Protein backbone atom coordinates (compact mmCIF):
# COMPACT_ATOMS: atom_id res chain seq x y z
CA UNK A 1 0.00 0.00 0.00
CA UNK A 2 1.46 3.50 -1.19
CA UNK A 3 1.50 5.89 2.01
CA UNK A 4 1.12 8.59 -0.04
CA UNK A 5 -2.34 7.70 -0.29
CA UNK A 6 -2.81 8.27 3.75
CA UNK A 7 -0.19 10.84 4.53
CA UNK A 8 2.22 12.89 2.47
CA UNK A 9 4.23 13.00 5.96
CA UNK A 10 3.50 9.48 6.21
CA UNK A 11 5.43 8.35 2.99
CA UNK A 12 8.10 11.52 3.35
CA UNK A 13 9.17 10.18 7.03
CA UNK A 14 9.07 6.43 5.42
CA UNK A 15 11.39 7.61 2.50
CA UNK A 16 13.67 8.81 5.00
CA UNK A 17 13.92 6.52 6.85
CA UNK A 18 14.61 4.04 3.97
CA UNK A 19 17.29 5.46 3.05
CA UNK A 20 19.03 5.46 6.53
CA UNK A 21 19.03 2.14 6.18
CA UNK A 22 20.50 1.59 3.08
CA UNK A 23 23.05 4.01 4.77
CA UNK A 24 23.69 1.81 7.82
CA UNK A 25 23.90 -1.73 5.58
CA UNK A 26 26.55 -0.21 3.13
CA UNK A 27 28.52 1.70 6.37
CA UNK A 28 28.84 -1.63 8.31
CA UNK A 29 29.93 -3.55 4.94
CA UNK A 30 32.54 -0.81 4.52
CA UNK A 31 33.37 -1.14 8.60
CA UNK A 32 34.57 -5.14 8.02
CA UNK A 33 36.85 -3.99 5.53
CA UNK A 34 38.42 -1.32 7.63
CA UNK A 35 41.36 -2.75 9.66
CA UNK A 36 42.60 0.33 11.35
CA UNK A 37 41.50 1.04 14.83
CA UNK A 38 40.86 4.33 14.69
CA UNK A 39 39.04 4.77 11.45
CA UNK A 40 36.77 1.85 12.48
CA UNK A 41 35.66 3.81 15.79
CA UNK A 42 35.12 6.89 13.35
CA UNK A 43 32.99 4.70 10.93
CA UNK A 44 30.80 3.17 14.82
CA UNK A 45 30.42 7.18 15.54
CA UNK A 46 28.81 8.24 11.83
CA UNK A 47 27.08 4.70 12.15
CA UNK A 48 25.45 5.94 15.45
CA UNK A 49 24.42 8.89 14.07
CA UNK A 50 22.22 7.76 11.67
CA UNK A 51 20.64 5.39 14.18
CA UNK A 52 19.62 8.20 16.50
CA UNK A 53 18.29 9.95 13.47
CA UNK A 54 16.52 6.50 12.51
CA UNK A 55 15.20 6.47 16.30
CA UNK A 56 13.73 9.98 15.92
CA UNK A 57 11.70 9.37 12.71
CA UNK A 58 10.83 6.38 13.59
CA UNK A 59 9.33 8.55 16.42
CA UNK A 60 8.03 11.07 14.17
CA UNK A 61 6.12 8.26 12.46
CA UNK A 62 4.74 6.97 15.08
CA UNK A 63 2.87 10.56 16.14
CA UNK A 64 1.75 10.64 12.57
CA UNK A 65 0.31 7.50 12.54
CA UNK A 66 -1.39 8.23 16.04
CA UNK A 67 -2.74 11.84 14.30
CA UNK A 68 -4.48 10.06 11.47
CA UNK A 69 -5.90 7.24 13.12
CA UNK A 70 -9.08 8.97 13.48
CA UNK A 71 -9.00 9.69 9.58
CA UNK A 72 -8.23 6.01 8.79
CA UNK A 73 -10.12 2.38 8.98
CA UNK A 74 -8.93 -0.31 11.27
CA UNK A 75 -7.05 -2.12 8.12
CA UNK A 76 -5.29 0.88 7.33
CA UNK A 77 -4.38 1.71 11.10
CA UNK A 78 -3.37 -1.82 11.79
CA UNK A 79 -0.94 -2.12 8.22
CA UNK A 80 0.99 1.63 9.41
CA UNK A 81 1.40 -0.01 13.04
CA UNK A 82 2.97 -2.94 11.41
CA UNK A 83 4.94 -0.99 9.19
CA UNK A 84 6.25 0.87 12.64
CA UNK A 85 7.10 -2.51 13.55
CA UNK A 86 9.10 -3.28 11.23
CA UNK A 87 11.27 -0.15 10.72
CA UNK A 88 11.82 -0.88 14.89
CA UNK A 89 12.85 -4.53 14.21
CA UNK A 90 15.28 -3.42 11.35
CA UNK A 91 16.89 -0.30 13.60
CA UNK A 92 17.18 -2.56 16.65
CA UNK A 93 19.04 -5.72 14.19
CA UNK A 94 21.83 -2.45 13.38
CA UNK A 95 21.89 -1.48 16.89
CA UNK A 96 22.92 -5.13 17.88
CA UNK A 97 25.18 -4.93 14.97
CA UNK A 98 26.74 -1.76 15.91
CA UNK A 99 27.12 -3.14 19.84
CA UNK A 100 28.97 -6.24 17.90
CA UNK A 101 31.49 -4.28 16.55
CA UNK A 102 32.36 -2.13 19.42
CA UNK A 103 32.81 -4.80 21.89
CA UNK A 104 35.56 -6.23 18.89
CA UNK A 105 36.77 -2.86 18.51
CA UNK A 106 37.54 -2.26 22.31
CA UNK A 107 39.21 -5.81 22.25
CA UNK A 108 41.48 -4.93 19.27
CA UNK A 109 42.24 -1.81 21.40
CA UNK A 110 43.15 -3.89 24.26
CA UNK A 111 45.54 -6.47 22.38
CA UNK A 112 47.31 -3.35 20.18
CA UNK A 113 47.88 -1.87 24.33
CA UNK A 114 49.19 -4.96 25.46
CA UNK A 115 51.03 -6.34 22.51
CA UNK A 116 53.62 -3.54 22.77
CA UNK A 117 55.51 -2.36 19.54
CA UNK A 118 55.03 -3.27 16.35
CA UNK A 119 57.17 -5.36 14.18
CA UNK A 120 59.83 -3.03 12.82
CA UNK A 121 60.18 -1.49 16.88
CA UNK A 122 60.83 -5.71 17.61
CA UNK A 123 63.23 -6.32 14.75
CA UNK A 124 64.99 -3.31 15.69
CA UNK A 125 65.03 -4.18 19.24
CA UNK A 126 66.39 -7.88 18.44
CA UNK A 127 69.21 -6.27 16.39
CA UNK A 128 70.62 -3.51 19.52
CA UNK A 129 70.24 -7.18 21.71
CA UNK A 130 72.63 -8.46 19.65
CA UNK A 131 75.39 -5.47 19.44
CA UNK A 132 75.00 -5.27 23.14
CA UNK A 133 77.32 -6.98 25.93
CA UNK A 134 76.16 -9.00 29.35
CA UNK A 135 76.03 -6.16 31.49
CA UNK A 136 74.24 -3.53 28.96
CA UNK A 137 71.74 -6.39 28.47
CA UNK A 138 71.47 -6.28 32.41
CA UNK A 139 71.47 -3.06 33.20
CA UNK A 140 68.54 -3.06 30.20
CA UNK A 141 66.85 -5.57 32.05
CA UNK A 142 67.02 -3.73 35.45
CA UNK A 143 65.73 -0.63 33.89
CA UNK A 144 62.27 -2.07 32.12
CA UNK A 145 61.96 -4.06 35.75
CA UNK A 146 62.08 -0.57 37.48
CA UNK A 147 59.72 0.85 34.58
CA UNK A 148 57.40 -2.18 35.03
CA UNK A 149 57.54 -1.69 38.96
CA UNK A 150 56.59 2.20 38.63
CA UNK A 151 54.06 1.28 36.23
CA UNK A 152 52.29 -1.17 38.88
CA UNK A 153 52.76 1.33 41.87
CA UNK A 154 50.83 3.74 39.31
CA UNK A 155 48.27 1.47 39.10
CA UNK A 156 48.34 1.23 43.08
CA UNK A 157 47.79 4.30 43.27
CA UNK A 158 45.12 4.96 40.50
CA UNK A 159 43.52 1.99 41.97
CA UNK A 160 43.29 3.47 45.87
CA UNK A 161 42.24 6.73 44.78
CA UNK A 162 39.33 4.77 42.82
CA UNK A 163 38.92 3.20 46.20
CA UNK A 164 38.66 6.22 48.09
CA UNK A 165 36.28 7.45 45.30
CA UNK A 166 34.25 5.12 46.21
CA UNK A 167 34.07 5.51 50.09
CA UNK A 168 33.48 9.08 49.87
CA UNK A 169 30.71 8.28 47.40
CA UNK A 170 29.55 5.72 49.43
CA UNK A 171 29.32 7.99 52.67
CA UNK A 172 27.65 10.72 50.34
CA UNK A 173 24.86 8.55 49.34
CA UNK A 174 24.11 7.36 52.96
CA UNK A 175 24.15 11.11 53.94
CA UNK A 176 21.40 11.78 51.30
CA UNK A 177 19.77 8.63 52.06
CA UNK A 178 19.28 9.65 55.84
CA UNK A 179 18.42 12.85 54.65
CA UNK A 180 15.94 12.00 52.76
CA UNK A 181 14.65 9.58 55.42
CA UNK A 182 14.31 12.80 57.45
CA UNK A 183 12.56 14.70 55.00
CA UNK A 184 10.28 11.38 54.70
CA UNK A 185 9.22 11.87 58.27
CA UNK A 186 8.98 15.86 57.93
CA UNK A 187 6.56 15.35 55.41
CA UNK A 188 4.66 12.98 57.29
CA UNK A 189 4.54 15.13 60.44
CA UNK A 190 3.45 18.14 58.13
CA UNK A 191 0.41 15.55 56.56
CA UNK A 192 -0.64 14.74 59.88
CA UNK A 193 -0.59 18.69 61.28
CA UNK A 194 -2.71 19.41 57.84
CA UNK A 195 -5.18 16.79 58.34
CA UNK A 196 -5.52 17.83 62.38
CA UNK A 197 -5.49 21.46 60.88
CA UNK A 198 -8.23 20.79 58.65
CA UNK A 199 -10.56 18.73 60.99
CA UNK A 200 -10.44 22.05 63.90
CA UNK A 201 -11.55 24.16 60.60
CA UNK A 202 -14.48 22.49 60.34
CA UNK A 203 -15.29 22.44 64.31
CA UNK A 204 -14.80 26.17 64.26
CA UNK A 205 -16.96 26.23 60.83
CA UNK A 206 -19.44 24.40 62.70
CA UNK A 207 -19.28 26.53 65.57
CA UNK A 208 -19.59 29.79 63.72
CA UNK A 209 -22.68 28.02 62.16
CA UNK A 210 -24.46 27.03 65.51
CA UNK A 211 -23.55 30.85 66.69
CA UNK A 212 -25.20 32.20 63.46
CA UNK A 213 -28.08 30.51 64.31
CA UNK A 214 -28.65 31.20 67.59
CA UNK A 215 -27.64 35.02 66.72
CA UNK A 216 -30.64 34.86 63.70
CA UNK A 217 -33.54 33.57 66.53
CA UNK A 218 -32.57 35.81 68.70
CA UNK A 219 -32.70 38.07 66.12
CA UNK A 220 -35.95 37.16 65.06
CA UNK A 221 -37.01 37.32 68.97
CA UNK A 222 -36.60 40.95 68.94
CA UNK A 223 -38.18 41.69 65.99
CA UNK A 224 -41.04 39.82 67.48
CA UNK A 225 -41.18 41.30 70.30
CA UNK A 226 -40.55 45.05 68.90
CA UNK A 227 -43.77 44.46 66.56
CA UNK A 228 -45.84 43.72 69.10
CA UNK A 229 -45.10 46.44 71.10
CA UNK A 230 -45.71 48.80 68.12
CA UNK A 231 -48.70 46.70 67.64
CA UNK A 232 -50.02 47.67 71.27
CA UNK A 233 -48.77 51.25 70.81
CA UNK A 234 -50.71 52.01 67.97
CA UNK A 235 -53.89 49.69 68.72
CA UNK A 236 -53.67 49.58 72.94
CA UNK A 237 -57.38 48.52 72.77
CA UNK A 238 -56.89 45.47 70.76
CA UNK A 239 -57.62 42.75 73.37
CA UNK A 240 -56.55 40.05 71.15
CA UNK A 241 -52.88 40.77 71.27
CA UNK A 242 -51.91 40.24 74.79
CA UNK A 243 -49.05 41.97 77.03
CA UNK A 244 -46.01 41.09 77.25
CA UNK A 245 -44.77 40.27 80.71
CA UNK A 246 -42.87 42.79 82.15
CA UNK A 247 -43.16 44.61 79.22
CA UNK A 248 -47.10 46.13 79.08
CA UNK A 249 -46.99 49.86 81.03
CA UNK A 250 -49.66 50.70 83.72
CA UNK A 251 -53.11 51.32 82.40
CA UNK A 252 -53.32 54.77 83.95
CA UNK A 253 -50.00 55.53 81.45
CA UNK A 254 -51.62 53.35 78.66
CA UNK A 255 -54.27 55.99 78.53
CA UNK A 256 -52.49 59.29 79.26
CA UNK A 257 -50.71 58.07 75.88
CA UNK A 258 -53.34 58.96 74.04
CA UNK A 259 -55.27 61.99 75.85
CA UNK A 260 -54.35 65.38 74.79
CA UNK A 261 -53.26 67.78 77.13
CA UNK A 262 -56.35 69.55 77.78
CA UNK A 263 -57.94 66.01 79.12
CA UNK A 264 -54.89 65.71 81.09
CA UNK A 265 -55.38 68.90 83.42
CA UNK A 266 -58.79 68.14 83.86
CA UNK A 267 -58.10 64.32 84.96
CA UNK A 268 -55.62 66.00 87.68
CA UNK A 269 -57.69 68.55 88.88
CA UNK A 270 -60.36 65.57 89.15
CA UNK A 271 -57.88 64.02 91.24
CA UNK A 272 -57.36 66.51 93.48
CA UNK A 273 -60.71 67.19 93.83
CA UNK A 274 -61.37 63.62 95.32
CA UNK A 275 -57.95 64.16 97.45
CA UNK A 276 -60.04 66.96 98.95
CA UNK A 277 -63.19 65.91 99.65
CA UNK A 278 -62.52 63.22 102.79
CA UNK A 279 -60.04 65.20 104.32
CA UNK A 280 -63.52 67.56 105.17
């Protein structure tokens, strides 16, 4: 099935990647024919290269294939996801390839450190062995004994500092690791403050609630009670409302409420008038 046909970006990204692959087959044929070292681990470097770049359209493909899968049938979603497949099967057989020839490429490295000089150094070693007497070939031997001793007392040494490397790291980590055992139990001390914080919120909230209450029918209370008295006030005859305890004045004052002043004299003068009379 052409991509073209679902995706320009589809069959673009496929193209491209195609052709990293014919990259990577012809640049590991031309890495078994390389016998020098150091061109082979330049060859492994451009090889690795091109795999990343396979890895991120590979990648790219993949989010393409995801955008269009509302665009596409099952069949046609289901061939792309194979054809992901396989572009992942074919990177991963060059990445196994490419982890082949570095492991053989660090061994060569190790023999050519080991092995010493070349041939021409050992011929031309053989020939001053030759031209030179007992002693010189002694004193030779004593020198490349006290090279080979300072090269092992190197190695002491590069091998206790890597040592000590590792002791200090090793005291580092359990630092941080009790650290962060502390910060562990911080943060669990905080949680459980937050969670006791958070249930006294809502006893105060419930609190506030009960007061707000209480405050609204008392409110209502004295509202009650204020109407009625304006009730009486206005309408002191009405016998239906009745007094409030404590609260309903005299019934001498009830009625000098509503007399006008004229009515009032007279009342007092009446008074007096009956104040009068038994004292004669």
């Amino acid at each position: 099935m052409d991509l073209a046909t679902v995706s320009e970006e589809l069959a673009e990204i496929e193209g491209q990647i195609a052709d990293i692959f014919r990259a990577l087959s012809n640049g590991f044929q031309k890495l078994e024919k390389i016998k020098d070292v150091n061109r082979q681990s330049r060859q492994l470097e451009e090889l690795t290269d091109k795999m990343r770049e396979c890895k991120r359209l590979i990648k790219e493909f993949d989010r393409e294939v995801k955008g269009t899968e509302s665009r596409t049938d099952a069949n046609t979603h289901k061939m792309l996801n194979e054809k992901k497949q396989s572009m992942i099967k074919e990177l991963n057989s060059y990445v196994a390839l490419k982890k082949q020839h570095q492991s053989n490429l660090e061994n060569n490295k190790r023999v050519d450190l080991f092995d010493g000089p070349s041939e021409g150094f050992g011929e031309e070693n053989v020939l001053l062995a030759s031209s030179m007497t007992n002693q010189q070939l002694m004193d030779r031997g004593h020198q490349m004994m006290d090279d080979t001793d300072q090269a092992i007392d190197r190695a002491k040494k590069v091998v206790q500092d890597t040592v000590d490397i590792g002791t200090e790291t090793a005291a580092a980590l359990k630092a941080q690791t009790e650290q962060m055992s502390r910060i562990v139990n911080e943060l669990d001390s905080i949680h459980f403050s937050i969670q006791k914080a958070s249930k006294l919120v809502k006893e105060i909230g419930r609190q506030v609630a009960t007061d707000k209450c209480i405050m609204a029918l008392l409110f209502l209370i004295v509202i009650g009670v204020i109407a009625i008295i304006i009730v009486k006030l206005v309408n002191p005859n009405n016998k239906d409302i009745r007094d409030i305890p404590g609260l309903a004045p005299p019934a001498m004052n009830r009625r000098l409420l509503w007399t006008t002043p004229n009515e009032i004299v007279r009342m007092e003068h009446q008074m007096i008038w009956q104040n009068y009379l038994p004292s004669q």
